Amino acid sequence: MDILWLGVFALLLIGYFALEGFDIGIGMLLPVLGRTREERDRLVAGMAPFVLAGEVWLVAVAGVLFGAFPHLEGETLFALYPLVVGLLVSWVIRDAGLWFRRRLDGRAWRAFWDGALCVGSYGLALTWGLALAALVQGGPVLTPLGVGYAAVVVGVFAIHGRRFAAWRAGGPGRTGWALLGSAALAAVPVAVPLVVAAPWLLDHVAPSSTLGVLTLVLLPCVPVMVAAQVWVWRAFGRRARTGVGARVPSFF
Amino acid sequence: MNVLDLARAQFAVTGVLHFLFVVLTLGLAPLVAIIQTRHVITGKPVFERMARFWGQIYVINYALGVFTGLVMEFQFGLSWSGLSRYAGDVFGAPLAVETMGAFFLESTFLGLWIFGWGRLPRWLHLACIWLVTLTAYASAFWVLVANSFLQNPAGAEVRGDHLVLTDFGALLTNPTLVFALPHVLGAGLFTGSSVIIGASAYQLFRRTREREFFVRSLRVGVVGALVGTLVAVGFGFAQFGPVGQVQPGKFDGNVVVGTSLGFMILIGELAVFGVLFVLTPLLFRDWLARWRWIHPLLMLMTPMPFIAAILGWLVREIGRQPWIVYGRLTVKDAMSPGLTPGMITASFVAFTAVLGLLAVIDYVLIARTVRRGPAAATLGDPGRPDPAASAPALTL
């Protein structure tokens, strides 16, 4: 059961990097890929249906951390205090950019929230890089290795975001396989620390009475979770590429 | 203020903000689902426009519920690591179930609902909003399971220096849970209904062109408020018994708790009286919609359920001080060891500034949506037919 919950935790975290990495990447590249307001709207509209289904993976990571590794939850989050605060503020600012950007039409309003979306996305990628490096090193939150690692995370998310934008735009050579490749690449920066930290995580797993309850209650939810995620990709993946959706203004 | 006061204030500010938005989410979700169901069954366009308009208000409000909720979830680890060390084996389980089994699904289905207008088959799209409602209720249930454990640590035993889970069933049948859950859901329904009543009254007072739209909305709001107030007040009073048993003296001696409780009961009783004996009878021949002089009063009523919800939260949470886990662990002992004034001040300022500002913007956006009326709703906008864009669809 310990291994099962380590697996669930790892899967959720890797899923977050693979499925939310491109949203963060597009946010970072918004000023570069979207020179005009129409281009930016098209980019955001392309990622919009996936954001809500993507960012919840991290909410679930935090929940499983609390439920299955309760002693690590306090210890780890507190050890990374400034980074966790930075990550949360970045996350909120990024999401506010998405939710608010199309609520008013003014130029300044749009520019401000597009800026928030971009800055928040950078904040997310950078704090993740610093946090993962600090966890592996078991040391201070700001080190040269951490800065380098943050740059790596920014890089892979940017590649993933670019691939996703190209896949949404359609055209030859922009296959789902290429997107899957960049998803795998985006997951590497978190998969490596997970492998390194696996024995340490197993040392801190919750007692079997707690894990038994979690397994019993959550196992029936797993098929529904998977089905809901698959539904999102079926509903907004293929058909959207035909351009049918283009005449409908996106909510984000 | 010392570090402990600051950490408590930070949690209180995020908690209150979270509750203000979540209580409206809980109420609007089922109302929007009911309205959309009527559209799917009757096929009347007015119900679709109502679902889009009230749905847009629901969705704008939802955003802030998420932002504040994220900060809440992580704050346990940031400020209160002593809680997870002492009680994490028990307290963590319902929170884990809430994130995976409820919020994960709620957010996924909400994305399908928002972006699936006009794209998903009608019945499946309707199923999405019902699933959002169901998972939002499930979310409320699991969060209250966790909170009720803090109020009354049932189902757990002390082993060494921490608590272990011995009886999961006791966690789910906690006497501080069973009446609190319907109380909160009823309060949510009353809140959502009040917003619909207040906004409809505003539009009718301004002699809106969308008369049928807002007359119908007003009816939905009054019926929702009738159910909501009766459930909230009924189960509110029903809580006195079990709370008195597990937390004797909870309401005595503390001025804030006593005053908050008094005002909440006053609001609740006035609401039941007003909705049951004034608003509901006035639905007869739509007198309520026709009597323009009464509309400003309805608008003034709108903030009442929000105020009552915050007062209720204050009673429940201040009334158990100094305990974080009642009778077992004090708030002081749960604070993260090593938390410095610098850390807590910086994060407090950052969270409060960002969330406070966004909350104000969010309410302005909701007010603006109400003022501009259904014609300007962008959620589920069918758009204009564009030959260039729709041409490839024919080739599918």
XYZ file of C-alpha atoms in Angstrom:
648
model
C 0.000 0.000 0.000
C 2.963 2.301 0.691
C 4.147 1.755 -2.876
C 0.637 2.372 -4.225
C 0.415 5.802 -2.590
C 3.944 6.699 -3.583
C 2.849 5.831 -7.115
C -0.298 7.961 -6.866
C 1.718 10.898 -5.552
C 4.328 10.549 -8.301
C 1.693 10.150 -11.011
C -0.172 13.279 -9.905
C 2.991 15.359 -9.781
C 4.208 14.096 -13.160
C 0.706 14.614 -14.554
C 0.787 18.199 -13.346
C 4.070 18.914 -15.130
C 2.938 17.204 -18.332
C -0.583 18.674 -18.441
C -0.068 22.089 -16.887
C 3.440 22.616 -18.279
C 2.142 23.756 -21.674
C -0.310 26.215 -20.104
C 2.547 27.754 -18.155
C 4.717 27.674 -21.271
C 2.138 29.508 -23.377
C 1.697 32.048 -20.597
C 5.435 32.749 -20.603
C 5.620 32.963 -24.388
C 2.457 35.057 -24.731
C 4.263 38.308 -25.646
C 6.527 36.435 -28.094
C 4.015 34.144 -29.821
C 1.149 36.612 -29.641
C 2.171 39.930 -31.136
C -1.362 41.182 -31.669
C -4.435 41.017 -29.487
C -6.070 38.545 -31.884
C -3.064 36.250 -31.759
C -2.985 36.351 -27.965
C -6.715 35.640 -27.818
C -6.267 32.657 -30.115
C -3.381 31.288 -28.032
C -5.271 31.631 -24.764
C -8.473 30.270 -26.292
C -6.463 27.228 -27.397
C -5.250 26.406 -23.902
C -8.320 27.649 -21.983
C -10.386 24.420 -21.953
C -7.414 22.517 -20.526
C -6.340 24.856 -17.722
C -8.993 23.937 -15.143
C -8.459 20.226 -15.789
C -4.667 20.682 -15.659
C -4.041 22.782 -12.573
C -6.180 20.544 -10.334
C -3.433 17.936 -10.530
C -1.371 20.134 -8.214
C -4.292 20.611 -5.833
C -4.523 16.819 -5.692
C -0.752 16.590 -5.116
C -1.107 18.804 -2.055
C -4.083 16.762 -0.843
C -2.259 13.448 -1.205
C 0.816 14.945 0.443
C -1.379 15.822 3.437
C -3.295 12.545 3.438
C -0.614 9.970 2.661
C 2.563 11.794 3.783
C 1.247 14.051 6.582
C 4.564 14.417 8.367
C 6.283 15.552 5.200
C 3.544 18.051 4.429
C 4.371 20.383 7.292
C 8.105 19.751 7.162
C 8.533 20.247 3.406
C 6.238 23.197 2.864
C 7.732 25.005 5.830
C 11.309 24.307 4.692
C 10.462 25.889 1.330
C 8.458 28.741 2.898
C 9.433 31.664 0.624
C 9.185 29.478 -2.487
C 5.760 28.134 -1.574
C 4.523 31.672 -0.919
C 6.009 32.759 -4.261
C 4.459 29.795 -6.045
C 1.016 30.494 -4.594
C 1.143 34.210 -5.408
C 2.323 33.400 -8.961
C -0.409 30.802 -9.382
C -3.121 33.219 -8.236
C -1.796 36.017 -10.457
C -1.583 33.701 -13.484
C -5.121 32.446 -12.928
C -6.461 35.961 -12.337
C -4.973 36.917 -15.708
C -6.874 34.067 -17.344
C -10.213 34.628 -15.594
C -10.238 38.421 -15.897
C -8.614 39.217 -19.244
C -11.791 39.035 -21.309
C -14.221 40.437 -18.751
C -13.701 44.007 -20.020
C -12.723 45.225 -23.452
C -10.413 48.174 -22.776
C -6.849 48.083 -24.116
C -5.224 48.787 -20.772
C -7.371 46.160 -19.031
C -6.401 43.476 -21.554
C -2.723 44.425 -21.498
C -2.646 44.369 -17.698
C -4.151 40.885 -17.344
C -2.117 39.478 -20.242
C 0.892 40.806 -18.332
C -0.340 39.100 -15.167
C -0.754 35.846 -17.088
C 2.810 36.081 -18.385
C 4.456 37.158 -15.106
C 2.498 34.580 -13.096
C 3.539 31.824 -15.505
C 7.218 32.753 -15.155
C 6.771 32.845 -11.384
C 5.306 29.325 -11.420
C 8.109 27.845 -13.538
C 10.885 29.580 -11.580
C 9.578 28.731 -8.102
C 9.085 25.103 -9.163
C 12.678 24.899 -10.369
C 14.072 26.464 -7.205
C 11.849 24.307 -4.978
C 12.804 21.008 -6.646
C 16.507 21.865 -6.453
C 16.202 22.863 -2.790
C 14.397 19.596 -1.992
C 17.035 17.448 -3.653
C 19.905 19.369 -2.059
C 18.086 19.481 1.260
C 19.406 22.962 1.753
C 18.769 26.667 1.256
C 16.105 27.934 -1.096
C 18.433 29.930 -3.329
C 21.561 28.251 -4.723
C 23.395 28.429 -8.069
C 22.149 24.918 -8.845
C 18.630 26.056 -8.032
C 18.895 28.979 -10.437
C 20.155 26.643 -13.142
C 17.360 24.185 -12.437
C 14.773 26.977 -12.590
C 16.129 27.901 -16.019
C 15.721 24.269 -17.106
C 12.090 24.196 -15.968
C 11.399 27.483 -17.774
C 13.021 25.986 -20.891
C 11.087 22.707 -20.979
C 7.771 24.438 -20.226
C 8.452 26.915 -23.042
C 9.165 24.050 -25.476
C 6.030 22.242 -24.326
C 3.922 25.401 -24.680
C 5.241 26.034 -28.171
C 4.521 22.465 -29.220
C 1.005 22.714 -27.851
C 0.354 25.980 -29.708
C 1.621 24.399 -32.925
C -0.528 21.296 -32.357
C -3.622 23.437 -31.813
C -2.902 25.444 -34.935
C -2.865 22.171 -36.881
C -0.998 21.522 -40.085
C 1.375 18.812 -41.257
C 3.928 17.382 -38.842
C 2.162 18.785 -35.798
C 0.995 15.472 -34.486
C -0.194 14.381 -31.087
C 2.996 12.316 -30.840
C 5.134 15.445 -30.948
C 3.009 16.896 -28.141
C 3.373 13.687 -26.162
C 7.142 13.989 -26.597
C 7.234 17.503 -25.180
C 4.934 16.390 -22.346
C 7.480 13.709 -21.458
C 10.250 16.294 -21.645
C 8.317 18.654 -19.353
C 7.923 15.847 -16.807
C 11.657 15.054 -16.621
C 12.574 17.888 -14.196
C 10.138 16.486 -11.639
C 10.539 12.772 -12.422
C 14.265 12.794 -11.606
C 13.887 14.318 -8.116
C 10.981 11.921 -7.478
C 13.206 8.913 -8.159
C 15.918 10.356 -5.915
C 13.424 11.117 -3.138
C 11.448 7.845 -3.352
C 13.117 6.110 -0.355
C 12.745 9.263 1.743
C 9.072 9.534 0.798
C 8.479 5.877 1.695
C 10.022 6.525 5.113
C 7.389 9.153 5.837
C 4.268 7.442 4.587
C 1.127 7.485 6.757
C 0.234 4.383 8.834
C -1.699 1.602 7.140
C -4.987 2.465 8.883
C -4.964 5.879 7.198
C -3.835 4.531 3.824
C -6.497 1.830 3.956
C -9.234 4.427 4.346
C -7.790 6.573 1.565
C -7.616 3.576 -0.759
C -11.144 2.481 0.045
C -12.684 5.922 -0.495
C -10.612 7.107 -3.432
C -10.258 3.961 -5.515
C -13.851 4.229 -6.851
C -13.126 7.866 -7.812
C -10.124 7.019 -9.986
C -12.073 5.751 -13.031
C -14.259 8.877 -12.899
C -11.187 11.118 -12.664
C -9.584 9.387 -15.637
C -12.813 9.484 -17.625
C -13.291 13.203 -16.950
C -9.751 13.991 -18.092
C -10.107 11.873 -21.231
C -13.421 13.590 -21.943
C -11.736 17.025 -21.789
C -9.141 15.966 -24.354
C -11.697 14.340 -26.620
C -14.068 17.296 -26.451
C -11.534 20.046 -26.985
C -8.615 18.341 -28.674
C -9.486 17.070 -32.107
C -12.641 18.933 -33.028
C -11.283 22.308 -32.000
C -8.541 21.908 -34.601
C -11.049 21.948 -37.411
C -11.799 25.554 -36.632
C -15.421 24.888 -35.745
C -14.924 26.507 -32.390
C -13.232 29.563 -33.816
C -16.429 31.544 -34.267
C -17.347 31.149 -30.596
C -15.538 33.679 -28.403
C -13.624 31.883 -25.661
C -14.545 32.656 -22.064
C -10.856 33.058 -21.102
C 1.060 41.541 17.224
C 3.320 38.573 17.809
C 3.996 35.746 15.355
C 1.083 33.658 16.613
C -1.386 36.544 16.272
C -0.149 37.246 12.751
C -0.402 33.593 11.711
C -3.939 33.414 13.106
C -4.917 36.687 11.436
C -3.542 35.419 8.117
C -5.596 32.251 8.338
C -8.677 34.212 9.407
C -8.389 36.656 6.495
C -7.942 33.902 3.882
C -10.609 31.773 5.557
C -13.200 34.564 5.630
C -12.459 35.547 2.021
C -12.700 31.913 0.950
C -16.017 31.441 2.724
C -17.525 34.630 1.231
C -17.006 33.278 -2.284
C -17.583 29.589 -1.602
C -20.927 30.160 0.102
C -22.203 31.844 -3.072
C -20.720 29.092 -5.266
C -22.557 26.448 -3.225
C -25.848 28.280 -3.664
C -25.644 29.332 -7.304
C -24.482 25.944 -8.638
C -27.742 24.060 -7.954
C -29.874 27.041 -9.016
C -28.068 27.331 -12.354
C -28.362 23.556 -12.776
C -32.127 23.695 -12.154
C -32.557 26.591 -14.592
C -30.574 24.792 -17.277
C -32.575 21.610 -16.695
C -35.765 23.573 -17.347
C -34.269 24.768 -20.610
C -33.326 21.273 -21.730
C -36.778 19.937 -20.838
C -38.980 22.785 -22.108
C -36.706 24.094 -24.861
C -37.654 27.683 -23.942
C -34.891 30.128 -24.911
C -35.475 32.292 -21.811
C -34.169 29.507 -19.586
C -31.021 29.186 -21.656
C -30.400 32.910 -21.367
C -31.012 32.688 -17.630
C -28.561 29.794 -17.296
C -25.929 31.767 -19.218
C -26.423 34.994 -17.257
C -26.569 33.531 -13.731
C -23.927 31.021 -14.817
C -21.586 33.853 -15.717
C -22.022 35.380 -12.256
C -21.445 31.936 -10.738
C -18.250 31.466 -12.755
C -16.787 34.913 -11.995
C -17.424 34.263 -8.316
C -15.940 30.758 -8.561
C -12.527 32.124 -9.568
C -11.955 33.823 -6.219
C -13.148 30.744 -4.351
C -10.335 28.828 -6.034
C -7.648 31.476 -5.450
C -8.411 31.759 -1.745
C -8.810 27.991 -1.445
C -5.336 27.346 -2.827
C -3.787 29.678 -0.274
C -5.813 28.013 2.507
C -4.739 24.509 1.529
C -1.038 25.324 1.529
C -1.214 27.477 4.640
C -1.630 24.378 6.810
C 1.915 23.418 5.921
C 3.322 26.942 5.982
C 2.023 28.162 9.329
C 0.646 25.123 11.129
C 3.059 22.249 10.547
C 2.487 21.198 14.174
C -1.054 20.211 13.202
C 0.093 17.789 10.512
C 2.766 16.381 12.831
C 0.278 15.744 15.641
C -2.966 14.980 13.796
C -1.981 14.576 10.124
C -2.634 10.816 10.120
C -6.305 11.590 10.773
C -6.909 15.153 9.600
C -5.066 14.684 6.298
C -7.344 11.894 5.052
C -10.551 13.931 4.544
C -8.553 16.742 2.950
C -6.915 14.289 0.547
C -10.316 12.856 -0.334
C -11.666 16.378 -0.846
C -8.937 17.305 -3.315
C -8.949 14.063 -5.321
C -12.509 12.841 -5.013
C -14.310 16.191 -5.127
C -12.400 19.295 -6.218
C -10.458 17.503 -8.953
C -13.745 16.430 -10.539
C -15.513 19.729 -9.847
C -12.860 21.732 -11.655
C -12.645 19.295 -14.578
C -16.415 19.236 -15.086
C -16.613 23.017 -14.695
C -14.081 23.398 -17.517
C -16.210 21.104 -19.663
C -19.309 23.151 -18.813
C -17.763 26.585 -19.454
C -16.021 25.690 -22.693
C -18.500 23.062 -23.827
C -21.440 25.455 -24.520
C -22.628 24.775 -28.034
C -20.008 22.091 -28.424
C -21.124 19.223 -26.193
C -24.465 17.494 -26.777
C -27.175 19.249 -24.780
C -27.795 16.475 -22.244
C -24.113 15.891 -21.593
C -23.583 19.603 -21.135
C -26.427 19.620 -18.615
C -24.876 16.621 -16.877
C -21.686 18.689 -16.422
C -23.368 21.393 -14.318
C -25.114 18.750 -12.197
C -21.780 16.992 -11.676
C -20.249 20.352 -10.725
C -23.030 20.808 -8.148
C -22.669 17.286 -6.821
C -18.895 17.546 -6.449
C -19.178 21.011 -4.885
C -21.484 19.509 -2.262
C -19.055 16.601 -1.822
C -16.291 19.146 -1.361
C -18.275 20.903 1.364
C -18.904 17.537 3.021
C -15.219 16.516 3.186
C -14.012 19.948 4.286
C -16.589 19.860 7.069
C -15.486 16.321 8.004
C -11.976 17.731 8.471
C -13.213 20.802 10.345
C -15.531 18.729 12.559
C -12.593 16.570 13.533
C -10.859 19.718 14.800
C -14.029 20.637 16.725
C -14.403 17.167 18.205
C -11.574 14.668 17.529
C -13.759 11.588 17.121
C -12.427 8.368 15.628
C -8.838 8.952 16.755
C -6.583 7.801 19.586
C -3.380 9.172 21.061
C -0.393 6.909 20.364
C 2.866 8.277 21.682
C 3.101 11.912 20.664
C 0.454 11.941 17.945
C -3.069 10.901 16.941
C -3.867 7.844 14.854
C -7.062 7.022 12.979
C -8.995 4.226 14.673
C -12.559 4.618 13.422
C -13.258 6.272 10.071
C -16.994 5.862 10.559
C -16.829 8.016 13.700
C -15.172 10.739 11.609
C -18.145 10.710 9.217
C -20.834 10.601 11.921
C -19.217 13.272 14.078
C -22.010 15.069 15.977
C -20.421 18.418 15.027
C -20.737 17.413 11.350
C -24.219 15.987 10.819
C -26.167 19.192 11.494
C -23.471 21.594 10.328
C -23.426 20.249 6.761
C -27.104 20.946 5.931
C -26.786 24.238 7.839
C -23.967 25.366 5.545
C -25.630 24.059 2.366
C -28.858 25.838 3.328
C -26.942 29.036 4.017
C -25.322 28.688 0.590
C -28.680 28.270 -1.118
C -30.021 31.326 0.722
C -26.952 33.322 -0.356
C -27.229 32.335 -4.023
C -30.952 33.077 -3.965
C -30.407 36.472 -2.327
C -28.002 37.480 -5.074
C -30.573 36.470 -7.708
C -33.339 38.315 -5.817
C -31.234 41.463 -5.326
C -29.999 41.566 -8.918
C -33.474 40.925 -10.328
C -34.946 43.619 -8.080
C -32.310 46.052 -9.321
C -33.143 45.346 -12.955
C -36.920 45.512 -12.363
C -36.523 48.749 -10.409
C -34.696 50.208 -13.406
C -37.659 49.154 -15.604
C -35.569 46.654 -17.516
C -36.459 45.616 -21.050
C -35.853 42.018 -19.944
C -38.967 41.906 -17.814
C -39.896 38.252 -18.330
C -36.291 37.225 -17.701
C -36.109 38.949 -14.323
C -39.661 38.148 -13.204
C -38.861 34.476 -13.705
C -35.470 34.889 -12.011
C -37.101 36.580 -9.042
C -39.401 33.572 -8.637
C -36.454 31.155 -8.749
C -34.689 33.304 -6.144
C -37.639 33.416 -3.744
C -38.266 29.669 -3.924
C -34.538 29.023 -3.405
C -34.468 31.452 -0.468
C -37.497 29.750 1.082
C -35.808 26.337 1.039
C -32.405 27.790 1.984
C -33.545 29.827 4.994
C -35.683 27.035 6.432
C -32.868 24.472 6.112
C -30.160 26.839 7.387
C -32.123 28.097 10.384
C -33.609 24.702 11.259
C -30.277 22.932 11.276
C -28.646 25.961 12.894
C -30.784 25.597 15.999
C -30.433 21.810 15.848
C -26.688 22.221 16.394
C -27.033 23.613 19.907
C -27.626 20.141 21.369
C -24.569 18.289 20.022
C -22.263 21.313 20.313
C -23.272 21.801 23.935
C -22.273 18.201 24.612
C -18.837 18.164 22.972
C -17.873 21.806 23.570
C -19.636 22.893 26.759
C -19.539 26.643 27.359
C -18.631 27.396 23.712
C -20.924 30.430 23.564
C -20.269 31.782 27.056
C -17.858 34.419 28.206
C -16.493 35.564 24.862
C -17.905 38.872 23.663
C -17.134 38.267 19.979
C -18.731 34.813 20.014
C -21.803 35.968 21.920
C -22.395 39.045 19.775
C -21.787 37.181 16.505
C -24.163 34.419 17.521
C -26.836 36.944 18.499
C -26.642 38.842 15.228
C -26.537 35.680 13.124
C -29.699 34.376 14.808
C -31.352 37.764 14.310
C -30.538 37.749 10.576
C -31.664 34.143 10.252
C -34.994 34.665 12.001
C -35.751 37.876 10.114
C -34.889 36.077 6.870
C -37.186 33.137 7.589
C -39.975 35.497 8.608
C -39.494 37.782 5.609
C -39.186 35.039 3.007
C -41.921 32.827 4.400
C -44.546 35.452 5.224
C -43.748 38.303 2.831
C -41.764 37.312 -0.276
C -43.344 33.926 -0.944
C -46.993 35.094 -0.678
C -46.139 38.058 -2.919
C -45.248 35.637 -5.731
C -49.021 35.437 -6.209
C -49.725 37.174 -9.530
C -46.131 38.427 -9.452
C -46.942 41.192 -7.002
C -43.355 41.123 -5.828
C -42.126 41.887 -9.336
C -44.792 44.557 -9.887
C -44.465 46.479 -6.613
C -41.571 48.695 -7.527
C -41.297 50.364 -4.125
C -40.262 47.051 -2.531
C -37.287 46.495 -4.868
C -34.791 48.760 -3.058
C -35.507 46.763 0.108
C -34.737 43.526 -1.720
C -31.459 45.018 -2.936
C -30.525 46.017 0.609
C -31.173 42.435 1.757
C -28.527 40.981 -0.568
C -25.505 41.306 1.784
C -27.363 39.793 4.767
C -26.607 36.092 4.124
C -22.926 36.929 3.530
C -22.767 38.727 6.880
C -24.586 35.855 8.599
C -22.179 33.313 7.049
C -19.131 35.183 8.375
C -20.704 35.560 11.821
C -21.431 31.829 11.878
C -17.849 31.056 10.958
C -16.602 33.334 13.750
C -18.826 31.584 16.308
C -17.680 28.114 15.246
C -13.957 28.902 15.090
C -13.430 31.489 17.851
C -15.688 29.527 20.156
C -13.183 26.662 20.379
C -10.104 28.703 21.153
C -7.415 28.125 22.334
C -7.686 24.658 20.783
C -6.855 23.767 17.182
C -7.792 20.128 17.916
C -10.374 20.474 20.649
C -9.041 19.382 24.032
C -5.880 17.889 22.487
C -3.650 20.450 20.740
C -3.567 24.207 21.197
C -3.268 26.643 18.315
C -0.019 27.870 19.853
C 1.536 24.384 19.855
C 0.425 23.778 16.263
C 2.316 26.762 14.885
C 5.330 25.877 12.714
C 8.417 25.985 14.941
C 10.855 28.513 13.551
C 8.224 30.765 11.999
C 9.700 34.257 12.256
C 7.932 37.647 12.328
C 9.621 38.488 9.018
C 8.304 35.390 7.257
C 4.744 35.667 8.481
C 4.573 39.435 7.906
C 5.858 39.152 4.339
C 3.478 36.328 3.411
C 0.556 38.006 5.206
C 1.083 41.238 3.259
C 1.520 39.350 -0.035
C -1.544 37.114 0.363
C -3.793 39.834 1.764
C -2.812 42.407 -0.846
C -3.222 40.049 -3.803
C -6.374 38.262 -2.635
C -7.971 41.446 -1.242
C -7.421 43.331 -4.471
C -8.682 40.451 -6.599
C -11.748 40.071 -4.369
C -12.659 43.740 -4.875
C -12.137 43.455 -8.650
C -14.241 40.293 -8.682
C -17.174 41.947 -6.923
C -16.944 44.933 -9.276
C -17.066 42.522 -12.235
C -20.105 40.738 -10.774
C -21.865 44.073 -10.174
C -21.053 45.133 -13.722
C -22.432 41.881 -15.121
C -25.664 42.473 -13.193
C -25.888 46.076 -14.390
C -25.302 45.259 -18.054
C -27.898 42.510 -18.025
C -28.320 39.271 -19.967
C -27.642 40.731 -23.414
C -23.986 41.294 -22.495
C -23.336 37.835 -20.977
C -20.356 36.234 -22.696
C -20.570 32.775 -21.135
C -21.870 30.345 -23.732
C -22.077 33.136 -26.303
C -23.234 31.409 -29.495
C -21.241 33.959 -31.518
C -22.045 35.080 -35.003
C -22.156 32.637 -37.886
C -18.919 32.944 -39.810
C -18.916 31.160 -43.188
C -15.138 30.884 -43.263
C -14.986 29.167 -39.871
C -18.001 26.883 -40.248
C -17.098 25.610 -43.719
C -14.647 22.894 -42.576
C -17.295 21.505 -40.236
C -19.283 20.328 -43.228
C -16.421 18.163 -44.368
C -16.356 16.206 -41.108
